[in-house]
CSV table of C-alpha atoms in Angstrom, one decimal:
chain,number,residue,atom,x,y,z
A,89,MET,CA,89.0,44.6,-73.1
A,90,GLU,CA,90.1,41.0,-72.3
A,91,GLU,CA,87.5,38.7,-70.6
A,92,PRO,CA,88.3,38.1,-66.8
A,93,ARG,CA,89.6,34.6,-66.1
A,94,CYS,CA,89.7,32.4,-62.9
A,95,SER,CA,93.1,32.9,-61.4
A,96,PHE,CA,93.3,29.3,-60.4
A,97,CYS,CA,92.0,27.2,-63.4
A,98,GLY,CA,92.3,30.0,-66.1
A,99,LYS,CA,88.7,29.6,-67.4
A,100,SER,CA,87.1,32.6,-68.8
A,101,TYR,CA,83.8,34.4,-67.5
A,102,SER,CA,81.9,32.8,-70.4
A,103,GLU,CA,83.0,29.3,-69.6
A,104,VAL,CA,81.8,29.1,-66.0
A,105,ASP,CA,78.6,29.8,-64.2
A,106,LYS,CA,80.0,32.4,-61.8
A,107,LEU,CA,83.2,34.4,-61.5
A,108,ILE,CA,83.8,36.0,-58.0
A,109,THR,CA,86.0,39.1,-57.9
A,110,GLY,CA,88.6,39.3,-55.2
A,111,PRO,CA,91.3,42.0,-54.2
A,112,ASP,CA,94.0,43.1,-56.7
A,113,GLY,CA,92.2,41.7,-59.8
A,114,VAL,CA,92.1,38.1,-58.5
A,115,TYR,CA,89.3,36.0,-59.7
A,116,ILE,CA,87.8,32.6,-58.6
A,117,CYS,CA,85.1,30.6,-60.4
A,118,ASN,CA,82.4,28.6,-58.9
A,119,GLU,CA,84.1,25.2,-59.9
A,120,CYS,CA,87.3,26.1,-58.1
A,121,VAL,CA,85.2,27.2,-55.0
A,122,LEU,CA,83.5,23.8,-55.0
A,123,LYS,CA,87.0,21.8,-55.4
A,124,ALA,CA,88.4,23.9,-52.6
A,125,TYR,CA,85.3,23.2,-50.5
A,126,ASN,CA,85.5,19.5,-51.1
A,127,LEU,CA,89.3,19.6,-50.3
A,128,LEU,CA,88.7,21.1,-47.0
A,129,MET,CA,85.9,18.8,-46.2
A,130,HIS,CA,88.1,15.7,-47.1
A,131,GLU,CA,90.9,17.0,-44.9
A,132,GLY,CA,88.5,17.5,-42.2
A,133,LYS,CA,87.2,14.0,-42.3
A,134,LYS,CA,90.8,12.7,-42.3
A,135,LYS,CA,91.3,14.7,-39.1
A,136,GLN,CA,88.1,13.4,-37.6
A,137,SER,CA,89.2,9.8,-38.4
A,138,ARG,CA,92.1,10.2,-36.0
A,139,LYS,CA,89.8,11.4,-33.2
A,140,ASN,CA,90.6,9.4,-30.0
A,141,ILE,CA,87.3,7.5,-29.5
A,142,PRO,CA,87.0,6.3,-25.8
A,143,LEU,CA,87.5,2.4,-25.6
A,144,PRO,CA,84.4,0.4,-24.2
A,145,SER,CA,86.1,0.0,-21.1
A,146,GLU,CA,86.7,3.7,-20.7
A,147,ILE,CA,83.1,4.5,-21.7
A,148,LYS,CA,81.8,2.0,-19.0
A,149,ALA,CA,84.2,3.4,-16.3
A,150,PHE,CA,82.8,6.9,-17.1
A,151,LEU,CA,79.2,5.5,-16.8
A,152,ASP,CA,80.1,3.8,-13.5
A,153,GLU,CA,81.0,7.1,-12.0
A,154,TYR,CA,77.4,8.4,-12.4
A,155,ILE,CA,75.2,5.2,-12.7
A,156,ILE,CA,74.8,2.6,-9.9
A,157,GLY,CA,73.9,-0.9,-11.0
A,158,GLN,CA,72.8,-1.9,-14.5
A,159,GLU,CA,76.1,-3.6,-15.2
A,160,GLU,CA,75.0,-5.6,-18.1
A,161,ALA,CA,73.2,-2.7,-19.7
A,162,LYS,CA,76.3,-0.5,-19.3
A,163,LEU,CA,78.5,-3.0,-20.8
A,164,VAL,CA,76.2,-3.4,-23.9
A,165,ILE,CA,75.8,0.3,-24.4
A,166,SER,CA,79.7,0.9,-24.1
A,167,VAL,CA,80.4,-1.5,-26.7
A,168,ALA,CA,77.5,-0.3,-29.0
A,169,ALA,CA,78.6,3.4,-28.7
A,170,TYR,CA,82.2,2.5,-29.3
A,171,ASN,CA,81.3,0.6,-32.4
A,172,HIS,CA,79.0,3.2,-33.7
A,173,TYR,CA,81.8,6.1,-33.6
A,174,LYS,CA,84.5,3.8,-34.8
A,175,ARG,CA,82.3,3.0,-37.8
A,176,ILE,CA,81.9,6.8,-38.5
A,177,PHE,CA,85.7,7.4,-38.4
A,178,GLN,CA,86.8,4.2,-40.0
A,179,GLN,CA,89.8,4.5,-42.2
A,180,ASN,CA,88.8,1.6,-44.6
A,181,GLU,CA,85.9,2.5,-46.6
A,182,GLU,CA,85.8,-0.6,-48.8
A,183,VAL,CA,83.4,-2.4,-46.3
A,184,GLU,CA,80.4,-0.3,-45.2
A,185,ILE,CA,79.5,-1.0,-41.7
A,186,GLU,CA,75.7,-0.6,-41.0
A,187,LYS,CA,74.9,1.4,-37.7
A,188,SER,CA,73.6,-0.1,-34.6
A,189,ASN,CA,71.0,2.0,-32.9
A,190,ILE,CA,70.2,1.2,-29.2
A,191,LEU,CA,66.9,0.2,-27.5
A,192,LEU,CA,66.7,0.7,-23.7
A,193,ILE,CA,64.0,-1.2,-22.0
A,194,GLY,CA,63.5,-0.9,-18.3
A,195,PRO,CA,61.0,0.4,-15.6
A,196,THR,CA,60.5,4.0,-14.9
A,197,GLY,CA,63.2,5.6,-13.0
A,198,SER,CA,65.8,2.8,-13.9
A,199,GLY,CA,68.1,5.3,-15.6
A,200,LYS,CA,67.5,5.1,-19.4
A,201,THR,CA,67.4,8.8,-20.0
A,202,PHE,CA,70.3,9.4,-17.7
A,203,ILE,CA,72.5,6.9,-19.4
A,204,ALA,CA,71.9,8.8,-22.8
A,205,LYS,CA,72.9,12.1,-21.0
A,206,VAL,CA,76.0,10.6,-19.5
A,207,LEU,CA,76.8,8.7,-22.8
A,208,SER,CA,76.8,12.1,-24.6
A,209,LYS,CA,79.0,13.5,-22.0
A,210,VAL,CA,81.8,11.1,-22.2
A,211,LEU,CA,81.6,11.0,-25.9
A,212,ASP,CA,81.6,14.8,-26.3
A,213,VAL,CA,78.7,14.9,-28.8
A,214,PRO,CA,75.3,16.9,-28.5
A,215,LEU,CA,72.2,15.2,-27.3
A,216,ALA,CA,68.6,15.8,-28.1
A,217,ILE,CA,65.7,14.2,-26.1
A,218,SER,CA,62.3,13.8,-27.7
A,219,ASP,CA,59.2,12.2,-26.6
A,220,ALA,CA,57.7,9.7,-29.0
A,221,THR,CA,54.1,10.5,-27.8
A,222,SER,CA,54.2,14.0,-29.2
A,223,ILE,CA,55.0,12.7,-32.7
A,224,THR,CA,52.2,12.0,-35.1
A,225,GLU,CA,51.9,10.6,-38.6
A,226,ALA,CA,52.6,13.3,-41.4
A,227,GLY,CA,49.4,15.2,-42.1
A,228,TYR,CA,48.1,15.2,-38.5
A,229,VAL,CA,48.2,17.6,-35.7
A,230,GLY,CA,51.3,17.1,-33.8
A,231,GLU,CA,55.1,17.0,-34.4
A,232,ASP,CA,56.8,15.7,-37.5
A,233,VAL,CA,59.5,13.0,-37.1
A,234,GLU,CA,61.9,15.7,-38.3
A,235,SER,CA,61.3,17.4,-35.0
A,236,ILE,CA,63.7,14.9,-33.4
A,237,ILE,CA,66.5,16.2,-35.8
A,238,GLN,CA,65.5,19.8,-35.3
A,239,ARG,CA,66.1,19.4,-31.5
A,240,LEU,CA,69.5,17.9,-32.2
A,241,LEU,CA,70.3,20.7,-34.5
A,242,ILE,CA,69.2,23.2,-31.7
A,243,ALA,CA,71.5,21.4,-29.2
A,244,SER,CA,74.4,21.6,-31.6
A,245,ASP,CA,73.9,25.4,-32.0
A,246,PHE,CA,72.9,24.8,-35.6
A,247,ASP,CA,76.1,23.3,-36.4
A,248,VAL,CA,75.1,20.7,-39.0
A,249,SER,CA,78.4,18.8,-38.8
A,250,LYS,CA,78.0,18.2,-35.0
A,251,ALA,CA,74.3,17.4,-35.2
A,252,GLU,CA,75.2,14.7,-37.8
A,253,LYS,CA,77.3,12.9,-35.2
A,254,GLY,CA,75.2,13.5,-32.2
A,255,ILE,CA,72.8,11.3,-30.1
A,256,ALA,CA,69.0,11.6,-30.4
A,257,TYR,CA,67.2,9.9,-27.5
A,258,ILE,CA,63.6,9.1,-28.1
A,259,ASP,CA,61.6,8.4,-24.9
A,260,GLU,CA,58.4,6.6,-24.4
A,261,ILE,CA,59.1,4.8,-27.6
A,262,ASP,CA,57.0,1.9,-26.6
A,263,LYS,CA,53.8,4.1,-26.7
A,264,ILE,CA,54.0,4.0,-30.6
A,265,ALA,CA,53.3,0.3,-30.6
A,266,ARG,CA,50.4,-0.6,-32.7
A,267,LYS,CA,47.4,-2.1,-31.0
A,268,GLY,CA,48.1,-5.7,-32.3
A,269,GLU,CA,50.5,-7.9,-34.3
A,270,ASN,CA,48.5,-7.5,-37.4
A,271,PRO,CA,48.7,-4.4,-39.6
A,272,SER,CA,45.7,-2.1,-39.0
A,273,ILE,CA,43.5,-1.3,-42.0
A,274,THR,CA,42.5,2.0,-40.2
A,275,ARG,CA,44.8,4.9,-39.5
A,276,ASP,CA,46.9,4.6,-36.4
A,277,VAL,CA,48.1,8.3,-36.1
A,278,SER,CA,50.4,7.9,-33.0
A,279,GLY,CA,51.4,4.2,-33.4
A,280,GLU,CA,52.2,2.2,-36.5
A,281,GLY,CA,52.2,5.4,-38.7
A,282,VAL,CA,54.9,7.1,-36.7
A,283,GLN,CA,56.9,3.8,-36.7
A,284,GLN,CA,56.9,3.9,-40.5
A,285,GLY,CA,57.6,7.6,-40.6
A,286,LEU,CA,60.6,7.2,-38.2
A,287,LEU,CA,62.2,4.2,-40.5
A,288,LYS,CA,64.1,6.5,-42.8
A,289,ILE,CA,65.8,8.8,-40.3
A,290,LEU,CA,66.7,5.8,-38.2
A,291,GLU,CA,68.4,4.1,-40.9
A,292,GLY,CA,70.0,7.3,-42.6
A,293,THR,CA,68.5,9.9,-44.9
A,294,VAL,CA,69.0,13.6,-45.6
A,295,ALA,CA,66.1,15.2,-43.4
A,296,ASN,CA,64.8,18.6,-44.4
A,297,VAL,CA,64.6,20.4,-41.0
A,298,PRO,CA,62.7,23.8,-40.7
A,299,PRO,CA,65.0,26.1,-38.8
A,300,GLN,CA,62.1,28.0,-37.0
A,301,GLY,CA,60.3,24.9,-35.8
A,302,GLY,CA,56.7,24.1,-36.5
A,303,ARG,CA,55.1,22.1,-39.3
A,304,LYS,CA,56.5,22.2,-42.8
A,305,HIS,CA,54.9,24.3,-45.6
A,306,PRO,CA,56.0,24.5,-49.2
A,307,LEU,CA,57.6,27.8,-49.3
A,308,GLN,CA,59.7,27.3,-46.3
A,309,GLU,CA,63.6,27.2,-46.2
A,310,PHE,CA,65.1,24.0,-44.8
A,311,ILE,CA,68.4,22.9,-43.2
A,312,LYS,CA,69.5,19.7,-44.6
A,313,VAL,CA,70.8,17.2,-42.0
A,314,ASN,CA,72.2,13.6,-43.0
A,315,THR,CA,71.1,11.1,-40.3
A,316,LYS,CA,73.2,8.2,-41.2
A,317,ASP,CA,75.7,8.8,-38.5
A,318,ILE,CA,73.4,9.9,-35.8
A,319,LEU,CA,73.0,7.4,-32.9
A,320,PHE,CA,69.5,6.8,-32.1
A,321,ILE,CA,68.6,5.6,-28.6
A,322,GLY,CA,65.1,4.6,-27.9
A,323,GLY,CA,63.8,4.2,-24.4
A,324,GLY,CA,60.6,2.6,-23.0
A,325,THR,CA,59.1,0.6,-20.2
A,326,PHE,CA,57.3,-1.9,-22.6
A,327,GLU,CA,55.2,-2.9,-19.8
A,328,GLY,CA,53.7,-6.3,-20.3
A,329,ILE,CA,56.6,-7.6,-22.4
A,330,GLU,CA,57.4,-10.0,-19.5
A,331,LYS,CA,54.2,-11.9,-20.2
A,332,ILE,CA,55.1,-12.1,-23.9
A,333,ILE,CA,58.7,-13.6,-22.9
A,334,GLU,CA,57.1,-16.0,-20.4
A,335,GLU,CA,54.5,-17.2,-23.2
A,336,ARG,CA,57.4,-17.7,-25.5
A,337,ASN,CA,59.5,-19.6,-23.1
A,338,LYS,CA,56.4,-21.9,-22.3
A,339,LYS,CA,56.0,-22.8,-26.0
A,340,ARG,CA,59.7,-23.3,-26.4
A,341,LYS,CA,59.9,-25.6,-23.3
A,342,ILE,CA,56.9,-27.6,-24.6
A,343,GLY,CA,58.1,-27.8,-28.2
A,344,PHE,CA,61.8,-28.9,-27.3
A,345,ALA,CA,61.2,-30.5,-24.0
A,346,GLN,CA,64.1,-28.7,-22.4
A,347,GLU,CA,64.8,-26.4,-19.5
A,348,ILE,CA,64.9,-22.8,-20.1
A,349,THR,CA,68.0,-20.9,-18.6
A,350,ASN,CA,67.7,-17.7,-16.6
A,351,ASP,CA,69.4,-15.9,-19.7
A,352,ASP,CA,66.5,-17.2,-21.9
A,353,ASN,CA,63.9,-15.9,-19.4
A,354,LEU,CA,65.3,-12.4,-19.3
A,355,ARG,CA,66.5,-11.9,-22.9
A,356,ILE,CA,64.3,-9.8,-25.1
A,357,LEU,CA,64.2,-11.0,-28.6
A,358,PRO,CA,63.1,-9.3,-31.8
A,359,GLN,CA,59.9,-11.4,-32.0
A,360,ASP,CA,58.8,-10.3,-28.4
A,361,LEU,CA,59.0,-6.7,-29.6
A,362,ILE,CA,56.9,-7.4,-32.8
A,363,LYS,CA,54.4,-9.3,-30.5
A,364,PHE,CA,54.4,-6.2,-28.4
A,365,GLY,CA,53.2,-4.1,-31.4
A,366,MET,CA,56.5,-2.7,-32.9
A,367,ILE,CA,56.6,-3.5,-36.8
A,368,PRO,CA,59.4,-5.7,-38.0
A,369,GLU,CA,61.1,-2.8,-40.0
A,370,PHE,CA,61.2,-0.8,-36.9
A,371,VAL,CA,62.7,-3.5,-34.6
A,372,GLY,CA,65.3,-4.1,-37.3
A,373,ARG,CA,66.6,-0.5,-36.9
A,374,PHE,CA,67.4,-1.2,-33.3
A,375,PRO,CA,69.6,-4.2,-33.3
A,376,VAL,CA,71.2,-3.4,-29.8
A,377,ILE,CA,68.8,-4.1,-27.0
A,378,ALA,CA,69.9,-3.3,-23.4
A,379,ARG,CA,67.6,-4.3,-20.6
A,380,LEU,CA,67.5,-2.2,-17.4
A,381,ASN,CA,66.5,-3.7,-14.1
A,382,ARG,CA,64.2,-2.2,-11.3
A,383,LEU,CA,66.4,-0.6,-8.7
A,384,SER,CA,66.7,-2.2,-5.4
A,385,LYS,CA,66.6,-0.4,-2.0
A,386,GLU,CA,70.5,-1.0,-1.7
A,387,GLU,CA,71.2,0.5,-5.1
A,388,LEU,CA,68.9,3.6,-4.3
A,389,VAL,CA,70.9,4.2,-1.1
A,390,ARG,CA,74.1,4.0,-3.2
A,391,ILE,CA,72.7,6.4,-5.7
A,392,LEU,CA,72.0,8.9,-3.0
A,393,VAL,CA,75.6,9.0,-2.1
A,394,GLU,CA,78.1,7.4,-4.5
A,395,PRO,CA,77.8,8.9,-8.2
A,396,LYS,CA,79.6,12.2,-9.1
A,397,ASN,CA,76.2,14.0,-9.0
A,398,ALA,CA,74.9,12.2,-6.2
A,399,LEU,CA,71.9,14.0,-4.5
A,400,VAL,CA,73.4,14.1,-1.1
A,401,LYS,CA,76.6,15.6,-2.7
A,402,GLN,CA,74.4,18.3,-4.4
A,403,TYR,CA,72.7,19.2,-1.1
A,404,GLN,CA,76.0,19.2,0.9
A,405,LYS,CA,77.4,21.6,-1.8
A,406,MET,CA,74.3,23.9,-1.3
A,407,PHE,CA,74.6,24.0,2.5
A,408,GLU,CA,78.4,24.4,2.1
A,409,ILE,CA,77.8,27.7,0.4
A,410,ASP,CA,76.0,28.8,3.5
A,411,GLY,CA,78.9,27.7,5.7
A,412,VAL,CA,77.0,24.7,6.9
A,413,SER,CA,78.3,21.0,6.9
A,414,LEU,CA,75.4,18.7,5.9
A,415,GLU,CA,75.4,14.9,7.1
A,416,PHE,CA,72.8,12.2,6.6
A,417,GLU,CA,72.6,9.3,8.9
A,418,LYS,CA,72.5,5.9,7.5
A,419,ASP,CA,68.8,5.1,8.5
A,420,ALA,CA,67.8,8.4,7.1
A,421,LEU,CA,69.2,7.3,3.6
A,422,GLU,CA,67.5,4.0,4.0
A,423,TYR,CA,64.2,5.8,4.8
A,424,ILE,CA,64.5,7.8,1.7
A,425,ALA,CA,65.1,4.7,-0.5
A,426,ASP,CA,62.1,3.0,1.0
A,427,LYS,CA,59.8,6.0,0.3
A,428,ALA,CA,61.1,6.2,-3.2
A,429,LEU,CA,60.3,2.5,-3.7
A,430,GLU,CA,56.8,3.3,-2.3
A,431,LEU,CA,56.4,5.9,-5.1
A,432,ASN,CA,57.4,3.2,-7.7
A,433,ILE,CA,59.2,5.6,-9.8
A,434,GLY,CA,62.7,4.5,-9.2
A,435,ALA,CA,65.6,7.0,-8.7
A,436,ARG,CA,63.3,9.8,-9.6
A,437,GLY,CA,61.4,9.4,-6.4
A,438,LEU,CA,64.6,10.3,-4.3
A,439,ARG,CA,64.7,13.8,-5.0
A,440,ALA,CA,61.0,14.2,-4.4
A,441,VAL,CA,61.4,12.6,-1.0
A,442,ILE,CA,64.4,14.7,0.1
A,443,GLU,CA,63.2,18.0,-1.3
A,444,GLN,CA,59.6,17.8,0.5
A,445,SER,CA,61.6,17.2,3.7
A,446,MET,CA,64.4,19.8,3.2
A,447,ILE,CA,62.5,22.8,1.9
A,448,GLU,CA,61.7,24.4,5.3
A,449,LEU,CA,65.4,23.6,6.6
A,450,MET,CA,66.9,25.3,3.4
A,451,TYR,CA,64.6,28.4,4.1
A,452,LYS,CA,65.6,28.8,7.7
A,453,ILE,CA,69.2,27.8,8.0
A,454,PRO,CA,70.7,30.6,6.0
A,455,GLN,CA,69.1,33.1,8.4
A,456,ASN,CA,71.4,32.0,11.3
A,457,LYS,CA,75.2,32.0,10.8
A,458,SER,CA,75.8,30.3,14.2
A,459,ILE,CA,74.6,27.0,12.6
A,460,LYS,CA,77.7,25.2,11.3
A,461,ARG,CA,76.5,21.5,11.2
A,462,CYS,CA,73.3,19.9,10.1
A,463,ILE,CA,72.6,16.1,10.7
A,464,ILE,CA,69.6,14.7,9.0
A,465,THR,CA,68.1,11.8,11.0
A,466,LYS,CA,65.4,9.3,10.1
A,467,ALA,CA,63.3,11.0,12.8
A,468,PHE,CA,63.3,14.3,11.1
A,469,LEU,CA,62.3,12.7,7.8
A,470,GLU,CA,59.6,10.5,9.2
A,471,ASP,CA,58.2,12.4,12.0
A,472,ALA,CA,59.2,16.0,11.1
A,473,VAL,CA,61.1,16.4,14.5
A,474,GLU,CA,63.9,18.9,14.3
A,475,PRO,CA,67.2,17.7,12.8
A,476,ILE,CA,70.4,18.0,14.8
A,477,LEU,CA,71.8,21.5,14.4
A,478,LEU,CA,75.2,22.4,15.9
A,479,ASN,CA,77.3,25.5,16.3
A,480,THR,CA,81.0,25.7,16.2
A,481,LYS,CA,81.3,24.4,19.8
A,482,ASN,CA,79.1,21.4,18.8
A,483,GLU,CA,76.3,22.8,21.0
A,484,ARG,CA,72.8,21.8,20.0
A,485,ILE,CA,70.7,24.9,18.4
A,486,ASN,CA,67.0,24.9,18.2
A,487,LEU,CA,65.7,25.5,14.7
A,488,LYS,CA,62.9,27.6,16.0
A,489,GLU,CA,65.5,29.8,17.6
A,490,ALA,CA,67.4,29.9,14.4
A,491,ALA,CA,64.4,31.4,12.3
């Protein structure tokens, strides 16, 4: 009996590692399967290279719809994100362009994490958010650095190709700073050791990710994820870095006998981050630095009403479902912003202030179908007096009667 042969290349069963039998006596060898796979992958890459990547101006315009203020940071991030994905889908492969991960530095509640969320939305790529404080050096109790990639894989529904072009946001990244500028001779489980552990995945490596989570063990199956095209965004408050910048500017002014510009006073340079406690190799993996400012009262008021997902719009939609029109007086919005500033947690404080005041109202209003308008006043928020409740005839309704 004649030895079976591959229907595509003609090689016999004995000449290949594997021969797969198909219908009607058709065979295909493992070599032709690999060639077909590579051809499909190549065609897929060509198709992806023609992907319409949003221009920097389009990315910023989208960010503007959701994020109030932070103009300089939005501009820097828009350009960096555009360049990153343009690099992935570049046609000319003669020149290899290194990727530029982004470091966001700003106070709590200034919008660092939210920017990453909106960016992933405009770019239509998966996003995974990790906390740097939960990661420890290999061999210690805690999460491996690969847990960052595992979260991205989960966010991509285990589609490796999607994960490999996603965004990994690492929050509280300043908390893995070492305790001083000089390398430590003792173990720093959650500091310098973690920075060292992150270097490879930040630059680009094939990470072995356990599909079920948890720590690795020798007999475990892994999913291989290439991190070279993943955009890493680090976020942190870097509390105290202002003093480092101030000290640097003082030395520069003394040394060169020149005035320091405002830009020099505000700009964060790599040496400032190294002085803070980040190792030089780690700083080098984040060439793009965007600084976010503390939000002002005016910006907090605008955040309440202007963005697409503004808190006031969200509450208005919830009341609208119950057939009630919700309004906030201007001084009520300013009161909410003032209270959020007192909490010192930026935009995060806005929801906390509103929710605390609105919970009883949201409990009682759905019980009375005669209420058609609800006007939130400063007195209601500050002194817990009743809000203005009106029926279809614009007659005042007592909240106790509405209960």
